[in-house]
Amino acid sequence: MKEKSSAKLTFGDGRSIDLPVYGGTIGPDAIDIRALYPKAGVFTYDPGFLSTASCNSSITYIDGDEGVLLYRGYPIEQLATHCDFLEVCYLLWFGELPNADQKKDFDLIVARHTMVHEQLSRLYQGFRRDAHPMSVMVGVVGALSAFYHDSLDIHNAKHREISAFRLIAKLPTIVAMAYKYNVGQPFMYPKNSLSYTANFMHMMFGVPAEEYEVNPVLVRALDRILILHADHEQNASTSTVRLAGSSGANPFACISSGIACLWGPAHGGANEAALNMLTELQAQGGVEKVGEFVKKVKDKNSGVKLMGFGHRVYKNYDPRAKLMQETCREVLDTLGLHDDPLFKLAMALEKVALEDEYFVSRKLYPNVDFYSGIVQRALGIPVSMFTCIFSLARTVGWIAQWNEMISDPEQKIGRPRQLYQGATRRDVLPMAKRP
Ligand code: SDX
């Protein structure tokens, strides 16, 4: 990184310290505060990391004010229109879009890793059938490290690559198996004559008793949904993967930690929460009840949030939400569901919110999760599986970010400090003397 300028920090007692400032190719500059504690004996304080760059990265760029999202410099709108998900996986991992030969080779490599070890399928039996599929995902993905002792040297670039390709290839199989286990149907083996996303839908909705009919429009829609979720800079789950990876943990354990973090309703779990919110509102009266519901959201004491709205970085419309809404309309039209009440309710809710001062003043717009539940439900994906699909898509982003961190010569174990507010030193009193 090239030093662009410097910043002077002056303390109340007259001391001052000059800190280097680095410039990115686009986006805000960053003040390098690594010398701050050693030289000035103070920490910075930034819970939630609102103003903190945890790393330097070349993978994804977000401009929250403009509503811009670039994967390796390419706008998400162009990738979602002109590419398929495996092309985007190639781009995120290698940094460039594949040419025709590279695409063919990559598709074949991924296809050849779609099966999981037969022993792994026994792991599912250890869960209750009604376990939340995300709990199964955390367990099964973490357990992958028990099967690949041959490629766990994280300092070997080839091991990192084969682990990444195994994860990209196996996540659809693992997610589909979690669904089949939940509904009590037999696991479907991958069918490598199908495309990546068609294969996933075949494993999800196919049964051994009959041929599964692939609907190309629905496959394309789901493939686009995977592209929209593939990576997103240093979000909570990606930061979790990086922090876990910084200790030298194996890639499978790191991805499992990312899945665990993504599950939270403030993060990837919001698509499930948003659909549950819409379903509940529909049951209470639907569009007529929108005004009353928005009033409750605005009342701090209600504890009710408009799930699928707001974002730490986007203070404008999440570009993915726009693309998701379009995909939603396409799928509903294809399925003859243009009058889907939940879609109409979501659009009514969005309209009211975007005209309400509470949301406008806080720059709260629909995010990727607001429409994704409606389109996934229309595709036949049960609500409990939504965040599993998000995990499937985000695995490529997580593993690309993990790889970038491990390959960074400056990489150190992540170990934040704190502003201590607890008791000062005191001595233990004998029991008899304690108050
Ligand atoms: C994802 O980071 C990423 O990139 C994540 C993600 C990715 O691809 O990895 O984009 C995926 O996680 C999208 C976000 C999904 N989460 C939700 O939809 C849950 C609902 N949204 C919120 O919980 C919230 O907006 C967050 C968590 C997403 C962002 O929270 P911030 O940045 O910490 O903002 P905040 O909580 O400080 O909110 C600022 C104000 C507060 O009001 P005031 O205290 O100023 O009065 O806005 C209010 C909040 O109460 N607010 C909301 C709201 N979101 C924020 N009020 C009602 N409904 C909401 N959804």
CSV table of C-alpha atoms and ligand atoms in Angstrom, one decimal:
chain,number,residue,atom,x,y,z
A,1,MET,CA,0.0,0.0,0.0
A,2,LYS,CA,1.3,3.5,-0.9
A,3,GLU,CA,1.3,6.2,1.8
A,4,LYS,CA,-0.8,9.1,0.3
A,5,SER,CA,-0.4,11.7,3.1
A,6,SER,CA,-0.4,11.7,6.9
A,7,ALA,CA,-2.8,12.7,9.7
A,8,LYS,CA,-1.7,14.4,13.0
A,9,LEU,CA,-3.4,13.4,16.2
A,10,THR,CA,-3.0,15.9,19.0
A,11,PHE,CA,-3.8,15.0,22.6
A,12,GLY,CA,-5.1,17.4,25.3
A,13,ASP,CA,-1.7,17.3,27.0
A,14,GLY,CA,0.0,18.7,23.9
A,15,ARG,CA,1.5,15.3,22.7
A,16,SER,CA,0.9,14.6,19.1
A,17,ILE,CA,1.5,11.7,16.7
A,18,ASP,CA,1.7,11.6,12.9
A,19,LEU,CA,-0.1,8.6,11.3
A,20,PRO,CA,0.3,7.5,7.7
A,21,VAL,CA,-2.8,7.8,5.4
A,22,TYR,CA,-3.3,5.3,2.6
A,23,GLY,CA,-5.5,5.7,-0.5
A,24,GLY,CA,-7.6,3.0,-2.1
A,25,THR,CA,-8.1,2.6,-5.8
A,26,ILE,CA,-11.6,3.9,-5.1
A,27,GLY,CA,-13.4,4.8,-1.8
A,28,PRO,CA,-12.3,6.4,1.4
A,29,ASP,CA,-8.7,6.8,2.5
A,30,ALA,CA,-7.6,4.9,5.6
A,31,ILE,CA,-5.5,6.2,8.5
A,32,ASP,CA,-3.0,3.5,9.6
A,33,ILE,CA,-3.3,3.5,13.4
A,34,ARG,CA,-1.1,0.4,14.1
A,35,ALA,CA,1.5,2.6,15.7
A,36,LEU,CA,-1.0,4.4,17.9
A,37,TYR,CA,-0.9,2.1,21.0
A,38,PRO,CA,2.9,1.4,20.9
A,39,LYS,CA,3.7,5.1,20.5
A,40,ALA,CA,0.9,6.9,22.3
A,41,GLY,CA,-0.4,4.2,24.7
A,42,VAL,CA,-4.0,4.7,23.6
A,43,PHE,CA,-6.6,2.6,21.7
A,44,THR,CA,-9.2,3.7,19.2
A,45,TYR,CA,-12.8,3.0,20.1
A,46,ASP,CA,-15.1,1.7,17.4
A,47,PRO,CA,-17.6,-0.9,18.5
A,48,GLY,CA,-19.4,-2.3,15.5
A,49,PHE,CA,-16.5,-1.1,13.4
A,50,LEU,CA,-18.5,1.8,11.8
A,51,SER,CA,-15.3,3.7,10.8
A,52,THR,CA,-12.7,0.8,10.8
A,53,ALA,CA,-11.1,-0.9,7.8
A,54,SER,CA,-10.1,-4.3,9.1
A,55,CYS,CA,-8.0,-5.2,6.1
A,56,ASN,CA,-7.0,-4.2,2.6
A,57,SER,CA,-8.9,-6.1,-0.1
A,58,SER,CA,-9.3,-6.2,-3.9
A,59,ILE,CA,-12.4,-8.4,-4.1
A,60,THR,CA,-15.6,-6.3,-3.5
A,61,TYR,CA,-16.3,-2.6,-3.4
A,62,ILE,CA,-19.4,-1.0,-2.1
A,63,ASP,CA,-20.4,2.7,-2.3
A,64,GLY,CA,-23.2,2.9,0.3
A,65,ASP,CA,-24.2,6.4,-0.6
A,66,GLU,CA,-24.4,5.8,-4.4
A,67,GLY,CA,-25.8,2.2,-4.0
A,68,VAL,CA,-22.9,0.7,-6.0
A,69,LEU,CA,-21.7,-2.9,-5.7
A,70,LEU,CA,-18.7,-4.1,-7.7
A,71,TYR,CA,-17.2,-7.7,-7.7
A,72,ARG,CA,-13.5,-7.3,-8.8
A,73,GLY,CA,-14.6,-4.0,-10.5
A,74,TYR,CA,-17.6,-5.4,-12.4
A,75,PRO,CA,-21.0,-3.8,-11.5
A,76,ILE,CA,-23.4,-6.3,-9.9
A,77,GLU,CA,-26.1,-5.4,-12.5
A,78,GLN,CA,-23.9,-6.5,-15.4
A,79,LEU,CA,-22.7,-9.7,-13.7
A,80,ALA,CA,-26.3,-10.6,-12.8
A,81,THR,CA,-27.4,-10.1,-16.4
A,82,HIS,CA,-24.4,-11.5,-18.4
A,83,CYS,CA,-22.9,-14.2,-16.2
A,84,ASP,CA,-23.8,-17.3,-14.4
A,85,PHE,CA,-22.9,-18.1,-10.8
A,86,LEU,CA,-19.9,-20.3,-11.6
A,87,GLU,CA,-18.4,-17.5,-13.7
A,88,VAL,CA,-18.8,-15.2,-10.7
A,89,CYS,CA,-17.2,-17.8,-8.5
A,90,TYR,CA,-14.2,-17.9,-10.9
A,91,LEU,CA,-14.1,-14.1,-10.9
A,92,LEU,CA,-14.1,-13.8,-7.1
A,93,TRP,CA,-11.5,-16.5,-6.7
A,94,PHE,CA,-9.1,-15.7,-9.6
A,95,GLY,CA,-9.8,-12.0,-10.0
A,96,GLU,CA,-10.7,-12.1,-13.7
A,97,LEU,CA,-13.7,-13.4,-15.6
A,98,PRO,CA,-13.0,-16.8,-17.3
A,99,ASN,CA,-12.7,-17.2,-21.1
A,100,ALA,CA,-14.6,-20.0,-22.8
A,101,ASP,CA,-11.9,-22.6,-22.1
A,102,GLN,CA,-11.3,-21.6,-18.5
A,103,LYS,CA,-15.1,-21.6,-17.9
A,104,LYS,CA,-15.4,-25.1,-19.3
A,105,ASP,CA,-12.5,-26.4,-17.2
A,106,PHE,CA,-13.8,-24.7,-14.1
A,107,ASP,CA,-17.3,-26.0,-14.5
A,108,LEU,CA,-15.9,-29.5,-14.9
A,109,ILE,CA,-13.7,-29.3,-11.9
A,110,VAL,CA,-16.6,-28.1,-9.8
A,111,ALA,CA,-18.9,-30.8,-11.2
A,112,ARG,CA,-16.4,-33.5,-10.3
A,113,HIS,CA,-16.4,-32.4,-6.6
A,114,THR,CA,-20.2,-32.2,-6.1
A,115,MET,CA,-20.5,-35.6,-4.2
A,116,VAL,CA,-19.8,-35.8,-0.5
A,117,HIS,CA,-18.1,-38.7,1.3
A,118,GLU,CA,-20.8,-41.4,2.0
A,119,GLN,CA,-19.9,-41.3,5.7
A,120,LEU,CA,-20.8,-37.6,5.8
A,121,SER,CA,-24.4,-38.4,4.9
A,122,ARG,CA,-24.5,-40.5,8.2
A,123,LEU,CA,-23.8,-37.2,10.1
A,124,TYR,CA,-27.3,-36.0,9.3
A,125,GLN,CA,-28.8,-38.9,11.3
A,126,GLY,CA,-27.5,-37.3,14.5
A,127,PHE,CA,-29.9,-34.4,14.1
A,128,ARG,CA,-33.6,-34.3,15.0
A,129,ARG,CA,-35.6,-34.2,11.7
A,130,ASP,CA,-37.1,-30.8,12.8
A,131,ALA,CA,-33.7,-29.3,13.6
A,132,HIS,CA,-33.3,-25.9,11.9
A,133,PRO,CA,-31.4,-26.6,8.6
A,134,MET,CA,-28.9,-23.9,9.6
A,135,SER,CA,-27.9,-25.8,12.7
A,136,VAL,CA,-27.3,-28.8,10.4
A,137,MET,CA,-25.2,-26.7,8.0
A,138,VAL,CA,-22.9,-25.4,10.8
A,139,GLY,CA,-22.3,-29.0,11.9
A,140,VAL,CA,-21.9,-30.7,8.6
A,141,VAL,CA,-19.7,-28.0,7.0
A,142,GLY,CA,-17.4,-27.9,10.0
A,143,ALA,CA,-17.1,-31.7,9.8
A,144,LEU,CA,-15.8,-31.5,6.3
A,145,SER,CA,-12.3,-31.0,7.8
A,146,ALA,CA,-12.6,-34.6,9.1
A,147,PHE,CA,-12.6,-35.9,5.6
A,148,TYR,CA,-9.9,-33.9,3.8
A,149,HIS,CA,-6.6,-34.3,5.8
A,150,ASP,CA,-4.8,-34.3,2.4
A,151,SER,CA,-5.4,-30.6,1.8
A,152,LEU,CA,-5.4,-28.7,5.1
A,153,ASP,CA,-2.1,-27.0,4.8
A,154,ILE,CA,-3.4,-23.4,4.6
A,155,HIS,CA,0.1,-22.1,3.5
A,156,ASN,CA,0.0,-24.3,0.4
A,157,ALA,CA,-1.8,-22.4,-2.4
A,158,LYS,CA,-2.8,-25.6,-4.1
A,159,HIS,CA,-4.4,-26.9,-0.8
A,160,ARG,CA,-6.3,-23.6,-0.4
A,161,GLU,CA,-7.5,-23.9,-4.0
A,162,ILE,CA,-8.8,-27.5,-3.8
A,163,SER,CA,-10.5,-26.7,-0.4
A,164,ALA,CA,-12.2,-23.7,-2.1
A,165,PHE,CA,-13.4,-25.8,-5.1
A,166,ARG,CA,-14.6,-28.6,-2.8
A,167,LEU,CA,-16.6,-26.0,-0.8
A,168,ILE,CA,-18.1,-24.3,-3.8
A,169,ALA,CA,-19.0,-27.7,-5.3
A,170,LYS,CA,-20.3,-29.4,-2.1
A,171,LEU,CA,-22.4,-26.7,-0.5
A,172,PRO,CA,-25.4,-27.3,-2.9
A,173,THR,CA,-25.2,-31.0,-2.1
A,174,ILE,CA,-25.0,-30.4,1.7
A,175,VAL,CA,-27.8,-27.8,1.6
A,176,ALA,CA,-30.1,-30.1,-0.4
A,177,MET,CA,-29.3,-33.0,1.9
A,178,ALA,CA,-30.3,-30.8,4.9
A,179,TYR,CA,-33.6,-30.1,3.2
A,180,LYS,CA,-34.2,-33.7,2.3
A,181,TYR,CA,-33.4,-34.8,5.8
A,182,ASN,CA,-35.8,-32.2,7.2
A,183,VAL,CA,-38.7,-33.4,5.0
A,184,GLY,CA,-37.9,-37.1,5.4
A,185,GLN,CA,-37.2,-37.7,1.7
A,186,PRO,CA,-34.2,-39.7,0.4
A,187,PHE,CA,-31.0,-37.8,-0.4
A,188,MET,CA,-30.6,-37.1,-4.2
A,189,TYR,CA,-27.1,-37.6,-5.6
A,190,PRO,CA,-25.8,-34.8,-7.8
A,191,LYS,CA,-26.3,-35.2,-11.6
A,192,ASN,CA,-23.3,-33.7,-13.2
A,193,SER,CA,-25.0,-33.5,-16.7
A,194,LEU,CA,-26.9,-30.6,-15.2
A,195,SER,CA,-25.6,-27.0,-14.7
A,196,TYR,CA,-24.6,-26.0,-11.2
A,197,THR,CA,-27.9,-24.4,-10.2
A,198,ALA,CA,-30.1,-26.9,-12.1
A,199,ASN,CA,-28.2,-29.7,-10.3
A,200,PHE,CA,-29.0,-28.0,-6.9
A,201,MET,CA,-32.7,-27.7,-7.8
A,202,HIS,CA,-32.7,-31.4,-8.9
A,203,MET,CA,-31.1,-32.4,-5.5
A,204,MET,CA,-33.7,-30.2,-3.7
A,205,PHE,CA,-36.9,-31.1,-5.5
A,206,GLY,CA,-36.2,-34.3,-7.4
A,207,VAL,CA,-37.2,-37.7,-6.0
A,208,PRO,CA,-35.8,-41.1,-7.0
A,209,ALA,CA,-39.3,-42.2,-8.1
A,210,GLU,CA,-39.4,-39.9,-11.2
A,211,GLU,CA,-37.3,-37.7,-13.5
A,212,TYR,CA,-37.0,-34.1,-12.3
A,213,GLU,CA,-38.2,-31.5,-14.9
A,214,VAL,CA,-35.8,-28.5,-14.9
A,215,ASN,CA,-37.5,-25.2,-15.6
A,216,PRO,CA,-34.8,-23.0,-17.2
A,217,VAL,CA,-36.5,-19.7,-16.2
A,218,LEU,CA,-36.5,-20.7,-12.5
A,219,VAL,CA,-33.0,-22.1,-12.7
A,220,ARG,CA,-31.8,-18.7,-14.2
A,221,ALA,CA,-33.7,-16.8,-11.4
A,222,LEU,CA,-32.1,-18.9,-8.7
A,223,ASP,CA,-28.7,-18.6,-10.3
A,224,ARG,CA,-29.1,-14.8,-10.3
A,225,ILE,CA,-30.0,-14.9,-6.6
A,226,LEU,CA,-26.8,-16.8,-5.9
A,227,ILE,CA,-24.8,-14.1,-7.8
A,228,LEU,CA,-26.5,-11.4,-5.8
A,229,HIS,CA,-25.4,-13.0,-2.5
A,230,ALA,CA,-21.9,-14.1,-3.5
A,231,ASP,CA,-19.8,-11.5,-1.7
A,232,HIS,CA,-20.2,-8.2,0.1
A,233,GLU,CA,-17.0,-6.7,1.4
A,234,GLN,CA,-16.3,-7.1,5.2
A,235,ASN,CA,-19.8,-7.9,6.5
A,236,ALA,CA,-20.3,-9.6,9.8
A,237,SER,CA,-20.0,-13.2,8.5
A,238,THR,CA,-17.0,-12.4,6.3
A,239,SER,CA,-15.2,-10.7,9.1
A,240,THR,CA,-16.0,-13.8,11.2
A,241,VAL,CA,-14.4,-16.1,8.6
A,242,ARG,CA,-11.4,-13.8,8.4
A,243,LEU,CA,-11.0,-13.7,12.2
A,244,ALA,CA,-11.3,-17.5,12.5
A,245,GLY,CA,-8.9,-17.9,9.6
A,246,SER,CA,-6.4,-15.5,11.2
A,247,SER,CA,-5.7,-18.1,13.9
A,248,GLY,CA,-4.7,-20.7,11.2
A,249,ALA,CA,-8.0,-22.7,11.6
A,250,ASN,CA,-8.8,-24.9,8.5
A,251,PRO,CA,-11.0,-23.4,5.8
A,252,PHE,CA,-13.9,-25.7,6.6
A,253,ALA,CA,-14.0,-24.7,10.2
A,254,CYS,CA,-13.8,-21.0,9.1
A,255,ILE,CA,-16.7,-21.4,6.7
A,256,SER,CA,-18.7,-23.1,9.4
A,257,SER,CA,-18.1,-20.0,11.6
A,258,GLY,CA,-19.3,-17.8,8.8
A,259,ILE,CA,-22.5,-19.8,8.5
A,260,ALA,CA,-23.1,-19.5,12.3
A,261,CYS,CA,-22.7,-15.7,12.1
A,262,LEU,CA,-24.9,-15.4,8.9
A,263,TRP,CA,-27.7,-17.1,10.7
A,264,GLY,CA,-28.5,-14.1,12.9
A,265,PRO,CA,-31.7,-12.1,12.0
A,266,ALA,CA,-29.7,-8.9,11.8
A,267,HIS,CA,-27.6,-10.5,9.0
A,268,GLY,CA,-28.4,-13.3,6.7
A,269,GLY,CA,-31.3,-14.6,8.8
A,270,ALA,CA,-33.2,-11.4,7.8
A,271,ASN,CA,-34.6,-13.0,4.6
A,272,GLU,CA,-36.4,-15.7,6.8
A,273,ALA,CA,-37.4,-13.0,9.3
A,274,ALA,CA,-38.7,-10.7,6.5
A,275,LEU,CA,-40.9,-13.4,5.0
A,276,ASN,CA,-42.2,-14.3,8.4
A,277,MET,CA,-43.0,-10.6,9.0
A,278,LEU,CA,-44.9,-10.4,5.6
A,279,THR,CA,-46.8,-13.6,6.2
A,280,GLU,CA,-47.8,-12.5,9.7
A,281,LEU,CA,-48.9,-9.1,8.4
A,282,GLN,CA,-50.9,-10.7,5.6
A,283,ALA,CA,-52.7,-12.9,8.1
A,284,GLN,CA,-53.6,-9.8,10.1
A,285,GLY,CA,-55.2,-8.1,7.1
A,286,GLY,CA,-52.4,-7.4,4.6
A,287,VAL,CA,-52.2,-4.1,2.8
A,288,GLU,CA,-54.9,-2.4,5.0
A,289,LYS,CA,-52.7,-3.0,8.0
A,290,VAL,CA,-49.5,-1.5,6.5
A,291,GLY,CA,-50.0,1.9,8.1
A,292,GLU,CA,-50.6,0.4,11.6
A,293,PHE,CA,-47.6,-1.9,11.2
A,294,VAL,CA,-45.3,0.9,10.1
A,295,LYS,CA,-46.5,2.9,13.1
A,296,LYS,CA,-45.4,0.0,15.4
A,297,VAL,CA,-42.0,-0.2,13.7
A,298,LYS,CA,-41.5,3.6,14.4
A,299,ASP,CA,-42.4,3.1,18.0
A,300,LYS,CA,-39.0,2.3,19.7
A,301,ASN,CA,-40.8,0.5,22.6
A,302,SER,CA,-42.4,-2.0,20.2
A,303,GLY,CA,-39.0,-3.7,19.5
A,304,VAL,CA,-40.4,-4.3,16.0
A,305,LYS,CA,-38.0,-3.7,13.0
A,306,LEU,CA,-38.9,-3.7,9.3
A,307,MET,CA,-37.0,-6.8,8.4
A,308,GLY,CA,-35.2,-6.5,5.1
A,309,PHE,CA,-34.8,-2.8,5.5
A,310,GLY,CA,-31.8,-0.8,6.5
A,311,HIS,CA,-28.1,-1.5,6.1
A,312,ARG,CA,-24.9,-0.6,7.8
A,313,VAL,CA,-23.3,0.5,4.5
A,314,TYR,CA,-26.1,1.2,2.0
A,315,LYS,CA,-27.7,4.6,2.8
A,316,ASN,CA,-29.3,4.3,-0.6
A,317,TYR,CA,-31.2,1.6,-2.3
A,318,ASP,CA,-29.3,-1.7,-2.1
A,319,PRO,CA,-28.6,-2.5,-5.8
A,320,ARG,CA,-29.2,-6.1,-5.1
A,321,ALA,CA,-32.7,-5.4,-3.8
A,322,LYS,CA,-33.7,-3.8,-7.1
A,323,LEU,CA,-32.4,-6.8,-9.0
A,324,MET,CA,-34.1,-9.1,-6.5
A,325,GLN,CA,-37.4,-7.3,-7.1
A,326,GLU,CA,-37.1,-7.7,-10.8
A,327,THR,CA,-36.3,-11.4,-10.4
A,328,CYS,CA,-39.2,-11.8,-8.1
A,329,ARG,CA,-41.6,-10.3,-10.7
A,330,GLU,CA,-40.1,-12.6,-13.5
A,331,VAL,CA,-40.5,-15.7,-11.4
A,332,LEU,CA,-44.1,-14.8,-10.2
A,333,ASP,CA,-45.1,-14.0,-13.8
A,334,THR,CA,-43.6,-17.3,-15.1
A,335,LEU,CA,-45.5,-19.2,-12.4
A,336,GLY,CA,-48.7,-17.3,-13.1
A,337,LEU,CA,-48.5,-15.7,-9.6
A,338,HIS,CA,-48.4,-12.0,-10.6
A,339,ASP,CA,-51.2,-11.5,-8.0
A,340,ASP,CA,-49.0,-13.0,-5.2
A,341,PRO,CA,-50.4,-11.2,-2.1
A,342,LEU,CA,-47.0,-11.2,-0.3
A,343,PHE,CA,-45.3,-9.5,-3.3
A,344,LYS,CA,-48.0,-6.9,-3.4
A,345,LEU,CA,-47.8,-6.4,0.3
A,346,ALA,CA,-44.0,-6.1,0.2
A,347,MET,CA,-44.3,-3.4,-2.5
A,348,ALA,CA,-47.0,-1.6,-0.5
A,349,LEU,CA,-44.8,-1.7,2.6
A,350,GLU,CA,-41.8,-0.4,0.6
A,351,LYS,CA,-43.8,2.5,-0.9
A,352,VAL,CA,-45.2,3.6,2.5
A,353,ALA,CA,-41.7,3.3,4.2
A,354,LEU,CA,-39.9,5.2,1.4
A,355,GLU,CA,-42.3,8.1,1.8
A,356,ASP,CA,-42.1,8.2,5.6
A,357,GLU,CA,-39.8,10.6,7.3
A,358,TYR,CA,-38.7,8.0,9.9
A,359,PHE,CA,-37.1,5.9,7.2
A,360,VAL,CA,-36.1,8.7,4.9
A,361,SER,CA,-34.3,10.6,7.7
A,362,ARG,CA,-32.4,7.4,8.7
A,363,LYS,CA,-31.7,6.4,5.1
A,364,LEU,CA,-33.4,3.1,5.5
A,365,TYR,CA,-34.0,1.4,2.2
A,366,PRO,CA,-34.9,-2.2,1.2
A,367,ASN,CA,-31.8,-4.5,1.3
A,368,VAL,CA,-31.1,-7.8,-0.4
A,369,ASP,CA,-33.3,-9.6,2.1
A,370,PHE,CA,-36.5,-7.7,1.5
A,371,TYR,CA,-37.7,-9.5,-1.7
A,372,SER,CA,-35.4,-12.6,-1.6
A,373,GLY,CA,-37.8,-14.5,0.6
A,374,ILE,CA,-40.8,-14.0,-1.7
A,375,VAL,CA,-39.0,-15.2,-4.8
A,376,GLN,CA,-37.4,-18.2,-2.9
A,377,ARG,CA,-40.9,-19.2,-1.6
A,378,ALA,CA,-42.3,-18.9,-5.1
A,379,LEU,CA,-39.5,-21.3,-6.2
A,380,GLY,CA,-40.7,-23.8,-3.7
A,381,ILE,CA,-37.9,-23.2,-1.2
A,382,PRO,CA,-39.3,-23.4,2.4
A,383,VAL,CA,-38.6,-20.3,4.6
A,384,SER,CA,-36.3,-22.3,6.9
A,385,MET,CA,-34.0,-22.9,4.0
A,386,PHE,CA,-33.6,-19.3,2.9
A,387,THR,CA,-30.4,-18.6,5.0
A,388,CYS,CA,-29.0,-22.0,3.9
A,389,ILE,CA,-29.3,-20.8,0.3
A,390,PHE,CA,-27.6,-17.5,1.4
A,391,SER,CA,-24.8,-19.6,2.9
A,392,LEU,CA,-24.5,-21.6,-0.3
A,393,ALA,CA,-24.0,-18.4,-2.3
A,394,ARG,CA,-21.8,-16.6,0.2
A,395,THR,CA,-19.4,-19.5,0.6
A,396,VAL,CA,-17.4,-18.4,-2.5
A,397,GLY,CA,-17.1,-14.9,-1.1
A,398,TRP,CA,-16.0,-16.1,2.3
A,399,ILE,CA,-13.4,-18.5,0.9
A,400,ALA,CA,-12.1,-15.9,-1.6
A,401,GLN,CA,-11.7,-13.4,1.3
A,402,TRP,CA,-10.1,-16.1,3.5
A,403,ASN,CA,-7.6,-16.9,0.7
A,404,GLU,CA,-6.8,-13.2,0.2
A,405,MET,CA,-6.1,-12.9,4.0
A,406,ILE,CA,-4.0,-16.0,4.2
A,407,SER,CA,-2.0,-14.9,1.2
A,408,ASP,CA,-1.4,-11.4,2.6
A,409,PRO,CA,2.2,-11.2,3.9
A,410,GLU,CA,1.1,-8.7,6.5
A,411,GLN,CA,-1.5,-11.1,7.9
A,412,LYS,CA,-1.5,-11.4,11.7
A,413,ILE,CA,-3.9,-13.1,14.1
A,414,GLY,CA,-6.8,-10.8,14.7
A,415,ARG,CA,-6.8,-9.7,18.3
A,416,PRO,CA,-8.8,-6.5,19.1
A,417,ARG,CA,-8.4,-4.7,22.5
A,418,GLN,CA,-11.0,-3.0,24.7
A,419,LEU,CA,-11.9,0.0,26.7
A,420,TYR,CA,-12.0,-1.5,30.2
A,421,GLN,CA,-14.8,-0.3,32.5
A,422,GLY,CA,-14.7,-3.0,35.1
A,423,ALA,CA,-13.5,-3.2,38.7
A,424,THR,CA,-10.0,-1.9,39.5
A,425,ARG,CA,-7.6,-4.3,41.4
A,426,ARG,CA,-9.0,-5.7,44.6
A,427,ASP,CA,-8.2,-8.6,47.0
A,428,VAL,CA,-10.2,-11.7,47.7
A,429,LEU,CA,-11.8,-11.6,51.2
A,430,PRO,CA,-12.2,-14.8,53.1
A,431,MET,CA,-15.7,-16.2,53.0
A,432,ALA,CA,-16.5,-15.1,56.6
A,433,LYS,CA,-15.5,-11.5,55.8
A,434,ARG,CA,-17.6,-11.1,52.6
A,435,PRO,CA,-20.6,-8.8,52.9
B,1,SDX,C1,-27.4,-8.3,5.4
B,1,SDX,O1,-23.2,-5.9,6.1
B,1,SDX,C2,-23.6,-6.5,5.0
B,1,SDX,O2,-23.1,-6.3,4.0
B,1,SDX,C3,-24.7,-7.5,5.3
B,1,SDX,C4,-25.4,-8.0,4.0
B,1,SDX,C5,-24.4,-8.9,3.2
B,1,SDX,O3,-24.7,-9.1,2.0
B,1,SDX,O4,-23.5,-9.5,3.8
B,1,SDX,O5,-25.8,-7.0,3.2
B,1,SDX,C6,-26.6,-8.9,4.4
B,1,SDX,O6,-27.2,-8.6,6.6
B,1,SDX,C7,-28.4,-7.2,5.1
B,1,SDX,C8,-29.1,-6.6,6.4
B,1,SDX,C9,-30.2,-7.6,6.8
B,1,SDX,N1,-30.8,-7.2,8.1
B,1,SDX,C10,-32.0,-6.8,8.2
B,1,SDX,O7,-32.8,-6.5,7.2
B,1,SDX,C11,-32.5,-6.6,9.6
B,1,SDX,C12,-33.2,-5.3,9.8
B,1,SDX,N2,-32.2,-4.2,9.7
B,1,SDX,C13,-31.6,-3.7,10.9
B,1,SDX,O8,-31.5,-4.6,11.9
B,1,SDX,C14,-30.4,-2.8,10.6
B,1,SDX,O9,-30.8,-1.9,9.6
B,1,SDX,C15,-29.0,-3.4,10.3
B,1,SDX,C16,-28.6,-4.3,11.3
B,1,SDX,C17,-29.0,-4.0,9.0
B,1,SDX,C18,-28.0,-2.2,10.2
B,1,SDX,O10,-28.0,-1.7,11.5
B,1,SDX,P1,-27.0,-0.4,11.9
B,1,SDX,O11,-26.2,0.0,10.7
B,1,SDX,O12,-26.3,-0.8,13.1
B,1,SDX,O13,-28.0,0.7,12.1
B,1,SDX,P2,-28.7,1.1,13.4
B,1,SDX,O14,-29.2,-0.2,14.0
B,1,SDX,O15,-27.8,1.9,14.2
B,1,SDX,O16,-30.0,1.9,12.9
B,1,SDX,C19,-29.9,3.3,12.7
B,1,SDX,C20,-31.3,3.7,13.1
B,1,SDX,C21,-31.8,3.3,14.5
B,1,SDX,O17,-32.8,4.2,14.9
B,1,SDX,P3,-32.3,5.4,15.9
B,1,SDX,O18,-31.6,4.8,17.1
B,1,SDX,O19,-31.4,6.3,15.1
B,1,SDX,O20,-33.6,6.1,16.3
B,1,SDX,O21,-32.3,3.1,12.1
B,1,SDX,C22,-33.2,2.3,12.9
B,1,SDX,C23,-32.5,2.0,14.2
B,1,SDX,O22,-33.5,1.7,15.2
B,1,SDX,N3,-33.3,1.1,12.1
B,1,SDX,C24,-34.5,0.5,11.8
B,1,SDX,C25,-34.2,-0.6,11.0
B,1,SDX,N4,-32.9,-0.6,10.7
B,1,SDX,C26,-32.3,0.4,11.4
B,1,SDX,N5,-35.7,0.8,12.3
B,1,SDX,C27,-36.7,-0.1,11.8
B,1,SDX,N6,-36.5,-1.1,11.0
B,1,SDX,C28,-35.3,-1.4,10.5
B,1,SDX,N7,-35.1,-2.4,9.7
